Short mmCIF file of C-alpha atoms and ligand atoms in Angstrom, two decimals:
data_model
loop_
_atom_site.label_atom_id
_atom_site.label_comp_id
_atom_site.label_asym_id
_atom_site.label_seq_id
_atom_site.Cartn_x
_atom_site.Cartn_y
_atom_site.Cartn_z
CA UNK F 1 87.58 209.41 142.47
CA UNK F 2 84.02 208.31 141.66
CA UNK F 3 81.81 208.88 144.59
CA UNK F 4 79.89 205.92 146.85
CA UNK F 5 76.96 204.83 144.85
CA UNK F 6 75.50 201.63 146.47
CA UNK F 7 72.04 200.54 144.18
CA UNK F 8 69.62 200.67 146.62
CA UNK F 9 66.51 200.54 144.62
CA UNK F 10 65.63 197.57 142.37
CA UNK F 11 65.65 198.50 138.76
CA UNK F 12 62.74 197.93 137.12
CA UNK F 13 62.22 194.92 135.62
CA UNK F 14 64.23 195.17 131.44
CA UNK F 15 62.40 194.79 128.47
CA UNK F 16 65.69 192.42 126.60
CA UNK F 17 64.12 189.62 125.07
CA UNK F 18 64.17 186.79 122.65
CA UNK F 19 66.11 188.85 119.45
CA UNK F 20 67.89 191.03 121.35
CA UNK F 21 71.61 190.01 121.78
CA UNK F 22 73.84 189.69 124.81
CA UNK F 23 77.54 190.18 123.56
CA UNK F 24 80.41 188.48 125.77
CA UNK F 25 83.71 190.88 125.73
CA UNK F 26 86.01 187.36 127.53
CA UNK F 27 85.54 184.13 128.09
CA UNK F 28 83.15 182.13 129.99
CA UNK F 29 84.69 179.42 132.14
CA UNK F 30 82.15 178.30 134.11
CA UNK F 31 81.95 179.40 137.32
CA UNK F 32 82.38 183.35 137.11
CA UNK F 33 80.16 186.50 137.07
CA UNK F 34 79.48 186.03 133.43
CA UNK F 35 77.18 182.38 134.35
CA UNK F 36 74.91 184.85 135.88
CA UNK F 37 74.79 187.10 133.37
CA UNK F 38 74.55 184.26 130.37
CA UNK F 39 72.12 182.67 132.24
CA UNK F 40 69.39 185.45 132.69
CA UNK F 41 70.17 186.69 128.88
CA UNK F 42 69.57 182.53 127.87
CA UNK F 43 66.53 182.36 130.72
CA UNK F 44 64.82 185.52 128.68
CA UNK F 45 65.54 183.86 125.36
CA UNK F 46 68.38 186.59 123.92
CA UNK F 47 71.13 185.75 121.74
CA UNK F 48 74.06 184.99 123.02
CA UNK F 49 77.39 185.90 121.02
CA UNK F 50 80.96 184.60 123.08
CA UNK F 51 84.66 185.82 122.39
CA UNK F 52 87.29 183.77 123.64
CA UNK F 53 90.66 184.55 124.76
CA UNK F 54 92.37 182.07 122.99
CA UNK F 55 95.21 179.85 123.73
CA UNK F 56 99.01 179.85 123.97
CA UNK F 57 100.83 177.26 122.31
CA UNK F 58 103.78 175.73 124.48
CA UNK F 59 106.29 177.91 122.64
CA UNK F 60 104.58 180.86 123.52
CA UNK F 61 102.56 181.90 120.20
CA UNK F 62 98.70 182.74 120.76
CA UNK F 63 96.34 180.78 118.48
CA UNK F 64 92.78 180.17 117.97
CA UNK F 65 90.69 177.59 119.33
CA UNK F 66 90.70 174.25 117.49
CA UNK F 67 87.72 173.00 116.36
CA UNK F 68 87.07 170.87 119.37
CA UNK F 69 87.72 173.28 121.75
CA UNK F 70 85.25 175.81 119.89
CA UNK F 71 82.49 173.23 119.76
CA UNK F 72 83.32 173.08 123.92
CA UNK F 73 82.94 176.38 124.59
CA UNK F 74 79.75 176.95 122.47
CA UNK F 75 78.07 174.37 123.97
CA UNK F 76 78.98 175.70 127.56
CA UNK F 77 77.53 179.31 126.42
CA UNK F 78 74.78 178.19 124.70
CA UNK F 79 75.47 180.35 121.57
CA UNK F 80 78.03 181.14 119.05
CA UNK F 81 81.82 181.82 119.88
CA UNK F 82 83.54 184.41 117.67
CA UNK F 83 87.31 182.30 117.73
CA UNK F 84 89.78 185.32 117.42
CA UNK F 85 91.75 185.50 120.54
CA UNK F 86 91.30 188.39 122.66
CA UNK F 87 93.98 187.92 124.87
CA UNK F 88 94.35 191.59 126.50
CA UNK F 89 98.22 192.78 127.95
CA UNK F 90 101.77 192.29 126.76
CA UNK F 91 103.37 189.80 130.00
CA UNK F 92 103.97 187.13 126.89
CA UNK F 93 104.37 189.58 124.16
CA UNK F 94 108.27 189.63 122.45
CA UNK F 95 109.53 193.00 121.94
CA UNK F 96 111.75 193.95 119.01
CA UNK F 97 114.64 192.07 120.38
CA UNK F 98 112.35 189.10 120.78
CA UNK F 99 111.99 189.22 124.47
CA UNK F 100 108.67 189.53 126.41
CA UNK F 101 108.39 190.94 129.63
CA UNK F 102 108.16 187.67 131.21
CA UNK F 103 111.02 186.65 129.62
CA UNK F 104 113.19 189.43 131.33
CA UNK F 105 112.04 187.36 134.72
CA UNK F 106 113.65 183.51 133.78
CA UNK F 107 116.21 182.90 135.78
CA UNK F 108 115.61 185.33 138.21
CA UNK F 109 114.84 183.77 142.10
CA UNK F 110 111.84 184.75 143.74
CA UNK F 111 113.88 186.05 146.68
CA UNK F 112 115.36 189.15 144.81
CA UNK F 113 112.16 190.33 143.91
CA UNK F 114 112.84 194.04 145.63
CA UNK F 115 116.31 194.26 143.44
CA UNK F 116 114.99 193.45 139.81
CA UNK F 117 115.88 195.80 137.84
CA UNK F 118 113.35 195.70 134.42
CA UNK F 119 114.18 197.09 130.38
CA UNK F 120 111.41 199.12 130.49
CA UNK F 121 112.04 200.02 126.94
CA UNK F 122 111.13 196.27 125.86
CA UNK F 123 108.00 196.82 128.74
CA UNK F 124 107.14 200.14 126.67
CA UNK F 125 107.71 198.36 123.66
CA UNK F 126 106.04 194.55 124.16
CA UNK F 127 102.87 197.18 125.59
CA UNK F 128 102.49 198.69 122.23
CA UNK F 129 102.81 195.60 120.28
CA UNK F 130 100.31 194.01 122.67
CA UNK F 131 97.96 196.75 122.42
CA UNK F 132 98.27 196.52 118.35
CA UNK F 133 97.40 192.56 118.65
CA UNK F 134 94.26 193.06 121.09
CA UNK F 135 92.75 196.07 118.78
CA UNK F 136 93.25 194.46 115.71
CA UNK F 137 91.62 191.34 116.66
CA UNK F 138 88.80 193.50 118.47
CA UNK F 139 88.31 195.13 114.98
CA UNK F 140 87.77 191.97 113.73
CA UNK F 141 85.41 190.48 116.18
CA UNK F 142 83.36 193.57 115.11
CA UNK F 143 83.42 193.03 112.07
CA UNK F 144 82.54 189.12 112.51
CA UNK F 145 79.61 190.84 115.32
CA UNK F 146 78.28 193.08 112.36
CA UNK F 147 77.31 190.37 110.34
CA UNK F 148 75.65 188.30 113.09
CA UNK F 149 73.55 191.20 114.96
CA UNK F 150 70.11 191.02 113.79
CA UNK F 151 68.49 194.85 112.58
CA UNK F 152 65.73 194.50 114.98
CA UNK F 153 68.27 193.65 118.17
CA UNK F 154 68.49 195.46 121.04
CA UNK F 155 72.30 194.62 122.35
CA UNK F 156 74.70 194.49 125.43
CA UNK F 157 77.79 194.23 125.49
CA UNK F 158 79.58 192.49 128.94
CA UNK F 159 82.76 193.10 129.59
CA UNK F 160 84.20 190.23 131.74
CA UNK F 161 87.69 190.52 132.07
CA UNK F 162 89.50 191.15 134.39
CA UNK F 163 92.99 189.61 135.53
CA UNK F 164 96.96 190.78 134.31
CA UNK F 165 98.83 188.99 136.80
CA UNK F 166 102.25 188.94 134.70
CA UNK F 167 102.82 185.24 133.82
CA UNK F 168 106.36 184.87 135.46
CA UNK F 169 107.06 181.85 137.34
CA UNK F 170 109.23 183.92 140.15
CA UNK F 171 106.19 185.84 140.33
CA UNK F 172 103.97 183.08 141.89
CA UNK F 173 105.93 182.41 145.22
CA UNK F 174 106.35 186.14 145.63
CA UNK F 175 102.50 186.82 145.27
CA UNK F 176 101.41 183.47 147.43
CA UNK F 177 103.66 185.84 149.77
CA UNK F 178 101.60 188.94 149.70
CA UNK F 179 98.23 187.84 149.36
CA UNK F 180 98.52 184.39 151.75
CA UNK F 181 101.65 184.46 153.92
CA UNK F 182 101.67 185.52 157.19
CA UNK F 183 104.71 185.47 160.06
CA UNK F 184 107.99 184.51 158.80
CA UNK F 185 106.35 184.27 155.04
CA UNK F 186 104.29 187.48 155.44
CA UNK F 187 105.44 190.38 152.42
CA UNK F 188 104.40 194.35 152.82
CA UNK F 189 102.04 194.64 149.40
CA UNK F 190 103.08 198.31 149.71
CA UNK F 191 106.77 197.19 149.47
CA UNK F 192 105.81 195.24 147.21
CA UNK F 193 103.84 197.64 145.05
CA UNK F 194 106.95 200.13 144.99
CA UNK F 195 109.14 197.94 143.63
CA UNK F 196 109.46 197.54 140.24
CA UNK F 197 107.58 194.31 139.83
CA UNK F 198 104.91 196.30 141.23
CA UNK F 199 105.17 198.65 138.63
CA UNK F 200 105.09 196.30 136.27
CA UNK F 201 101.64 194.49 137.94
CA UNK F 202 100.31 198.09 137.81
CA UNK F 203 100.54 198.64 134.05
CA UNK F 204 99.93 195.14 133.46
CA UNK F 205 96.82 194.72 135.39
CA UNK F 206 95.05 198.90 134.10
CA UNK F 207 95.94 197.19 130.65
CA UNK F 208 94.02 193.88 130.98
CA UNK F 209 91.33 195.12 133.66
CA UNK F 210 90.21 198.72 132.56
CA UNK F 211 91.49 199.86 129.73
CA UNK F 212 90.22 196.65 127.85
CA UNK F 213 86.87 198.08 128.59
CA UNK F 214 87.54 201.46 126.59
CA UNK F 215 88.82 199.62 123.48
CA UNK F 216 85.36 197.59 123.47
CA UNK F 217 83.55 200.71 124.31
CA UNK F 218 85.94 202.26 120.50
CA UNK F 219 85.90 199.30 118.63
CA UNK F 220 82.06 199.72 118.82
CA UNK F 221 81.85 203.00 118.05
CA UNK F 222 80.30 202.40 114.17
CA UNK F 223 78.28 199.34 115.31
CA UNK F 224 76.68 201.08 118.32
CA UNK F 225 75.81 204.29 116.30
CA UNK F 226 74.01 201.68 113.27
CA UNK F 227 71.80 199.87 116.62
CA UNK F 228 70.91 203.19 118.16
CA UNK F 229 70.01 204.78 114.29
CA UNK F 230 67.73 202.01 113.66
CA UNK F 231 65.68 202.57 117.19
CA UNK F 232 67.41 200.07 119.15
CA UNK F 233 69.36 200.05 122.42
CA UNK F 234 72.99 199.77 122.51
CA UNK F 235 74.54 199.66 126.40
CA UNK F 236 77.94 197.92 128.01
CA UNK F 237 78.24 196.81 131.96
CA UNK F 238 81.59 195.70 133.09
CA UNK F 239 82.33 194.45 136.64
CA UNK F 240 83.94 195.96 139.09
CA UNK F 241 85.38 195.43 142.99
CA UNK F 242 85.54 198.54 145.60
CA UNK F 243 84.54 196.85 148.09
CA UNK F 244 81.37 195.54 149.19
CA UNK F 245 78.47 196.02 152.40
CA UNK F 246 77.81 193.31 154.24
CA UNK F 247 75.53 192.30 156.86
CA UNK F 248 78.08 192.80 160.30
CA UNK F 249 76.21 192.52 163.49
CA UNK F 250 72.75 193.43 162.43
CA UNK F 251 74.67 196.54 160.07
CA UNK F 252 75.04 197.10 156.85
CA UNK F 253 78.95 197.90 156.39
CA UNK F 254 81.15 198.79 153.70
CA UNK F 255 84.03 196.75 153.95
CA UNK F 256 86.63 195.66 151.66
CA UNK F 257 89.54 193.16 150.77
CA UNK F 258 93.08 193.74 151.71
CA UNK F 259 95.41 193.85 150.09
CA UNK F 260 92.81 194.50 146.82
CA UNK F 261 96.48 195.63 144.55
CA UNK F 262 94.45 195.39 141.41
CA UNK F 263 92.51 198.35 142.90
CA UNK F 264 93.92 200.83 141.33
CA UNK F 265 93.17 199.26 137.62
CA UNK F 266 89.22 198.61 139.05
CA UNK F 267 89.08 202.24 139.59
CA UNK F 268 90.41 203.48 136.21
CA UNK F 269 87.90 201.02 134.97
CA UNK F 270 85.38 203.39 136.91
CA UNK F 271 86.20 206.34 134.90
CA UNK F 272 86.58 204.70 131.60
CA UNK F 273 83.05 204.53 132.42
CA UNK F 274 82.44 208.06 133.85
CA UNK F 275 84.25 209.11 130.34
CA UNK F 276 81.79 207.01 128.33
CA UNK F 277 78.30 207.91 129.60
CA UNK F 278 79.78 211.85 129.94
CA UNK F 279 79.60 211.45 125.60
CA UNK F 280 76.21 209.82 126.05
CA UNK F 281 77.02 206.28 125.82
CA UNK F 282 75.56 203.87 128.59
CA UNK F 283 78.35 202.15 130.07
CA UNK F 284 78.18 200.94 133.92
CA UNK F 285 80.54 199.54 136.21
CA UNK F 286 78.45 196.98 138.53
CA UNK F 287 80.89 196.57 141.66
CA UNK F 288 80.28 193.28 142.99
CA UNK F 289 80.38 191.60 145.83
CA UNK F 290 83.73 189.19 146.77
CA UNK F 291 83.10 185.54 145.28
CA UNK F 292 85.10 182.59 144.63
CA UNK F 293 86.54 181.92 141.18
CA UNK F 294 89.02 180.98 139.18
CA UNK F 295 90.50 185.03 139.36
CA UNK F 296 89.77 185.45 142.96
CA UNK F 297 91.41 182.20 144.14
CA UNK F 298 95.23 183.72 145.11
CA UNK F 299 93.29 186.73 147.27
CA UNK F 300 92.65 183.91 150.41
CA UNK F 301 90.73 185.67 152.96
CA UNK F 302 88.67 187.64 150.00
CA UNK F 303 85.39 185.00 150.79
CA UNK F 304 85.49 185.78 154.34
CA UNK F 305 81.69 188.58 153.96
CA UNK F 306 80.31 186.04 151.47
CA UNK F 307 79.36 183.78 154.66
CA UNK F 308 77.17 186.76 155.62
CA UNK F 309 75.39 186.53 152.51
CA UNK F 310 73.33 183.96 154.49
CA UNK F 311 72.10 186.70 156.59
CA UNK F 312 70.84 189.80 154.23
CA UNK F 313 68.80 186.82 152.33
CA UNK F 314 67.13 186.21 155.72
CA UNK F 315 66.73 190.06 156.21
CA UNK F 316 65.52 190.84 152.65
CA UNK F 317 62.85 188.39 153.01
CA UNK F 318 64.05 186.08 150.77
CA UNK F 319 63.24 183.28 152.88
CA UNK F 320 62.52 180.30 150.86
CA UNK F 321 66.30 180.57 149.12
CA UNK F 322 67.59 181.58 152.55
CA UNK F 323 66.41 178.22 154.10
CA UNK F 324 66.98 176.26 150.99
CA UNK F 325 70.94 177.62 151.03
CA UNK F 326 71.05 177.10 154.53
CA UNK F 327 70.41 173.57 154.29
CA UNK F 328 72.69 173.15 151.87
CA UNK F 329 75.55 174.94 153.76
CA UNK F 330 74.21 172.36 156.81
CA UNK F 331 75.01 169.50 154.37
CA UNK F 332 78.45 170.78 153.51
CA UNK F 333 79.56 171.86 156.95
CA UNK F 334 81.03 168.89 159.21
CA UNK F 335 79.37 167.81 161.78
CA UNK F 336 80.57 169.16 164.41
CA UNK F 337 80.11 172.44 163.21
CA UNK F 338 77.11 174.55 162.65
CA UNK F 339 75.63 177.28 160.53
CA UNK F 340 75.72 180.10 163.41
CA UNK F 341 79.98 179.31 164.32
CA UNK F 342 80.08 179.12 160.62
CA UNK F 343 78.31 182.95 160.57
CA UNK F 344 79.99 183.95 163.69
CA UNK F 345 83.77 183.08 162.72
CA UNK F 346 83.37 185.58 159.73
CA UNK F 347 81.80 188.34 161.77
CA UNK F 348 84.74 188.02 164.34
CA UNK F 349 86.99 189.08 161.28
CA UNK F 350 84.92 191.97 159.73
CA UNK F 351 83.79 194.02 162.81
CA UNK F 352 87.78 193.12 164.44
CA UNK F 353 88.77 196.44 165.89
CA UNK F 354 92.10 195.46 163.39
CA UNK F 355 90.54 196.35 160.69
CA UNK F 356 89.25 199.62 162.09
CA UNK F 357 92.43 201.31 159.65
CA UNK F 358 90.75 199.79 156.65
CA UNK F 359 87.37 201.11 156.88
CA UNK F 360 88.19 204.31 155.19
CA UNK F 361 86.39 204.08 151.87
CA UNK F 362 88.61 207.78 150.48
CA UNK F 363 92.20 205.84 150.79
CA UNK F 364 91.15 202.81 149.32
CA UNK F 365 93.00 200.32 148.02
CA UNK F 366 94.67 199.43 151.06
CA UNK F 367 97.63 197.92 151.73
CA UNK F 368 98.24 194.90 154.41
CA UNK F 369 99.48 194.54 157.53
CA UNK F 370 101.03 191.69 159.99
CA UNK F 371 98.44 191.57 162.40
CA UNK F 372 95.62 191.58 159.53
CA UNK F 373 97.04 189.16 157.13
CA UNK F 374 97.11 187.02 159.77
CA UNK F 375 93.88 187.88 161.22
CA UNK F 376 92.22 187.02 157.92
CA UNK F 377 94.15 184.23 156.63
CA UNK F 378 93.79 182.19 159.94
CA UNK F 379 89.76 183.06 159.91
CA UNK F 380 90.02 182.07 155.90
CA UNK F 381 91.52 178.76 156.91
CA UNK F 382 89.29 177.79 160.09
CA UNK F 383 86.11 179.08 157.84
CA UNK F 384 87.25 176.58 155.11
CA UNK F 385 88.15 173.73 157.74
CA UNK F 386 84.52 173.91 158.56
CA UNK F 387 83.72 172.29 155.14
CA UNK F 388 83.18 168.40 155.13
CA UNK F 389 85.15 168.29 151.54
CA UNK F 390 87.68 170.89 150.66
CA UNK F 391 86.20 170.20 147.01
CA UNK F 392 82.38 170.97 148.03
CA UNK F 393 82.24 174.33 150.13
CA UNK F 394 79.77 176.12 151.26
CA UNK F 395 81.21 179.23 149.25
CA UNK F 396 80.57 177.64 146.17
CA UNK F 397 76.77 177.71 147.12
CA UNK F 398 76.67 181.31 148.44
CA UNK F 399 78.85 182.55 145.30
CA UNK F 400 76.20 180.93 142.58
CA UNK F 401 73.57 182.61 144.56
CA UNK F 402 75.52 185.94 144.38
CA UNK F 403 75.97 185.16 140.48
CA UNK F 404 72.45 185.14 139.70
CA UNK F 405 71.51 187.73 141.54
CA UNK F 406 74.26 190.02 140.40
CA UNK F 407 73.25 188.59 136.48
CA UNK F 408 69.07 189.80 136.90
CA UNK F 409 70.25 193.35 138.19
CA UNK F 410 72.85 194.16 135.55
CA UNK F 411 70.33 192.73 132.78
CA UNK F 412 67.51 194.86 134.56
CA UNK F 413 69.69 198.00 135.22
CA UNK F 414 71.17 198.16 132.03
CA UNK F 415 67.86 198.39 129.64
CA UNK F 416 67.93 202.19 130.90
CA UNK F 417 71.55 202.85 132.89
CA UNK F 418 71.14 205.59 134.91
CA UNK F 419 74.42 205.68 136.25
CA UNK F 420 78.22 205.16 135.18
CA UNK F 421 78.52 203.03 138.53
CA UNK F 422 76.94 200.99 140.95
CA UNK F 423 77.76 199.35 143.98
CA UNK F 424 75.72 195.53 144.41
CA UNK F 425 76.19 194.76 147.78
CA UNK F 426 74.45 192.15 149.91
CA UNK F 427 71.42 194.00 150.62
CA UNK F 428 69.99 194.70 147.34
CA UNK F 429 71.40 191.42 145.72
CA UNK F 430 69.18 189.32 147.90
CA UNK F 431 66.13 191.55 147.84
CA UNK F 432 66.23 191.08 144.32
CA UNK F 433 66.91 187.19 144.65
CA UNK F 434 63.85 187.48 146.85
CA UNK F 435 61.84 189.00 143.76
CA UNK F 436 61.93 186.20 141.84
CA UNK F 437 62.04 185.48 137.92
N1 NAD H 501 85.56 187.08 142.03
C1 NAD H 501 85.26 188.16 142.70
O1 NAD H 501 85.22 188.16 143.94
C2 NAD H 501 84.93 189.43 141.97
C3 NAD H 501 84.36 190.50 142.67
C4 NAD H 501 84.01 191.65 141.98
C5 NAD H 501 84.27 191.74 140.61
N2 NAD H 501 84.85 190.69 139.94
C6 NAD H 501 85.10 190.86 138.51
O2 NAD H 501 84.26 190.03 137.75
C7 NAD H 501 84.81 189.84 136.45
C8 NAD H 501 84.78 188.37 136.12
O3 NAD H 501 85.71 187.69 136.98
P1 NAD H 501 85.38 186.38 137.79
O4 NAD H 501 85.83 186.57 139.19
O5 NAD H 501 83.99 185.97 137.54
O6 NAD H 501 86.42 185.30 137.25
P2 NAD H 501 86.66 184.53 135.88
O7 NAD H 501 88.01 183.95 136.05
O8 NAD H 501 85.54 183.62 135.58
O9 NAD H 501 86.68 185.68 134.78
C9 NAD H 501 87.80 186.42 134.43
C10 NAD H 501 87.73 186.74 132.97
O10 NAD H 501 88.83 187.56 132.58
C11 NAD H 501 89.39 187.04 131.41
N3 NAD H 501 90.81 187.41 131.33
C12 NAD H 501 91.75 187.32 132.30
N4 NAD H 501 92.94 187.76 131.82
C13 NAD H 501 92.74 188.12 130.54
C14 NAD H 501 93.57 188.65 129.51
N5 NAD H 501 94.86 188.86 129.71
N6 NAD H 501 93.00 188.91 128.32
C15 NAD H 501 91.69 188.70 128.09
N7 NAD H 501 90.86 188.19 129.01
C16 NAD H 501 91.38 187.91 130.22
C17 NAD H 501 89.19 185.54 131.52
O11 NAD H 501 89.28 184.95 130.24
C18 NAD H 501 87.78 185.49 132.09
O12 NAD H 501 86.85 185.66 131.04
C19 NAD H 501 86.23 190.42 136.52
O13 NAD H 501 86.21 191.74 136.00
C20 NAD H 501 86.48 190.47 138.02
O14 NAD H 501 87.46 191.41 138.38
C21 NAD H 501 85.15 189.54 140.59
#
């Protein structure tokens, strides 16, 4: 397992500029880690090249994006989207007998989720048919890339994905049971995680998550060889989760989501990495803090340290943001309720002696328990209550801030990558927010 390697000093500042490129491996959607990324590559006047994931027709095919949706997402990147669908994984993907993994689920209730029994021949199968479709459209977004990098570019390529939730419908009221239910709804992840549905989540989510990254890393083998021959710098970041320190009681402290099942697949990720840079190639995993987006929406509870955020900005000396985000929380928060309960509700939930069985960074992922599921879904809940608007929360603020920051280090660190991961927690995030442009 990699080793605990929080970034502690701020990288210097990159040299990527206007001419240099900043590839996308997935797509942007708006309010993910990639904004930050896109938006310090666009801020420093780089190219910016997107890949999309493409879309699934109603009957199940994947296509491309039609013209109008293309011209969409260019305009949201700001640059030009290669329109090959990169959908990673094999959940849709019909084996030889026409059935897909998710198919194997219809018709199957939610409640016998311990007793499926899967064809893990047509698994095996739909995975190796998937994994055919996602390289051979990777070869030819490389192909399309080759033609649009510039000679004189410096380039870096972002992975982005991450996800492989199996698209089975049974499969959503039996994970809205694991990550958010609690008493009489509350499921064991572990007994979850040995069943087979786990097992299929498992291979599902190292196949979309990690091992993505190692087929960009591949596919870019030729292309990456051509930059670096001609004097120029050819690097890939990907993001990670292992957890994340926050500011608890006055302390940095590592702490982490539970239960984090995609763990596993975040780790591999980590040595796809490790693998990489050991043949010379600069590829780093930035693990970043816990936001909210689109992915992280089912893990309820995950936003619970991004209050605290608030606090290392005041500590870093980032002052001016600090007071400008505070106000804003002020505005979103009800009346009734103010910035300190808003700070102290979350601290009651990270230094809980509860979660004193979770601290162990060795044995992580973990899985969940009674008492801490509902420990942390109640605190989630109250935490949101405190919002005016359940459409205009205060972790919407705090997780752009986080964005940006997490977008200027991985654009600074990655000009010379020193290491195969990093860990971006609170304290250096806002130090470096405090820096400035
Ligand atoms: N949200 C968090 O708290 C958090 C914390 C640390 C790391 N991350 C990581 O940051 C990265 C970006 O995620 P985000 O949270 O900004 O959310 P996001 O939803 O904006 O991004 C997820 C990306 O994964 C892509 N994706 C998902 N399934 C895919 C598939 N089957 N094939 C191809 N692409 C697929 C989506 O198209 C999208 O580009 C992910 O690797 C995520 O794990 C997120």
């Amino acid at each position: 397992m990699t080793s605990y390697n929080p970034m502690r000093a701020l990288p210097t500042k990159s040299g990527y500029g206007k001419g240099d490129v900043l590839v996308l491996c997935g797509e942007l959607f708006g309010r993910g880690y990639a904004n930050g990324i896109v938006e310090e590559a666009t801020r420093r006047g780089m190219t910016i090249i997107g890949t999309t994931v493409g879309r699934r027709e109603t009957d199940g095919t994947l296509r491309h994006l039609t013209a109008a949706e293309l011209h969409e997402a260019e305009q949201n990147l700001g640059g030009r989207v290669i329109n090959i669908p990169l959908e990673a994984g094999f959940d849709l993907q019909p084996a030889d007998d026409g059935r897909s993994p998710a198919d194997q689920l219809k018709g199957v209730k939610p409640d016998a989720w311990e007793s499926v029994r899967l064809d893990w021949d047509n698994i095996e199968q739909a995975r190796l048919l998937g994994l055919a479709r996602f390289k051979a459209n990777l070869a030819s977004v490389v192909t399309e890339l080759e033609k649009m990098i510039p000679a004189n570019a410096n380039v870096l390529f972002a992975h982005i994905i991450g996800g492989g939730m199996p698209r089975a419908r049974m499969l959503m009221p039996v994970f809205n049971k694991v990550f958010k239910g609690q008493g009489e709804r509350y499921l064991s992840s572990a007994a979850f995680w040995g069943s087979e549905l786990g097992r299929l989540c498992k291979l599902s989510f190292d196949e979309v998550t990690a091992d993505t990254f190692a087929h960009l890393i591949e596919a870019t083998d030729s292309l990456r060889q051509a930059i670096i021959a001609r004097g120029h710098k050819a690097a890939y970041s990907a993001y990670g989760y292992h957890g994340c320190e926050a500011l608890i009681n006055g302390t940095y402290t590592w702490q982490s989501y539970t239960p984090y099942v995609p763990g596993w697949a975040k780790m591999r990720l980590e040595e796809i990495a490790a693998a990489a840079r050991s043949r010379g190639i600069g590829a780093t995993v930035f693990n970043s803090p816990e936001i909210q987006t689109n992915s992280s929406a089912l893990f309820m509870g995950v936003e619970i340290p991004l209050y605290l955020f608030l606090e290392a900005l005041q500590k870093e000396g980032a002052t001016a943001l600090a007071a400008e985000l505070r106000e804003e929380c002020r505005t979103l928060l009800r009346d009734d309720v103010t910035i300190e309960q808003m700070l102290a509700a979350a601290t009651s939930y990270l230094a809980s002696p509860v979660l004193n069985q979770f601290a162990a960074f060795e044995t992580w992922p973990h899985h969940n328990t009674p008492e801490q599921a509902e420990l942390m879904l109640n605190c989630s809940a109250r935490l949101m209550g405190m919002n005016r608007n359940p459409k205009e929360i205060v972790c919407a603020a705090l997780s752009t801030a986080v964005v940006n920051g997490v977008g200027k280090l991985i654009l600074d660190s990655m000009w010379e990558p020193k290491a195969h991961v990093y860990w971006l927690n609170h304290d250096i995030i806002a130090r470096r927010l405090a820096q400035g442009e």
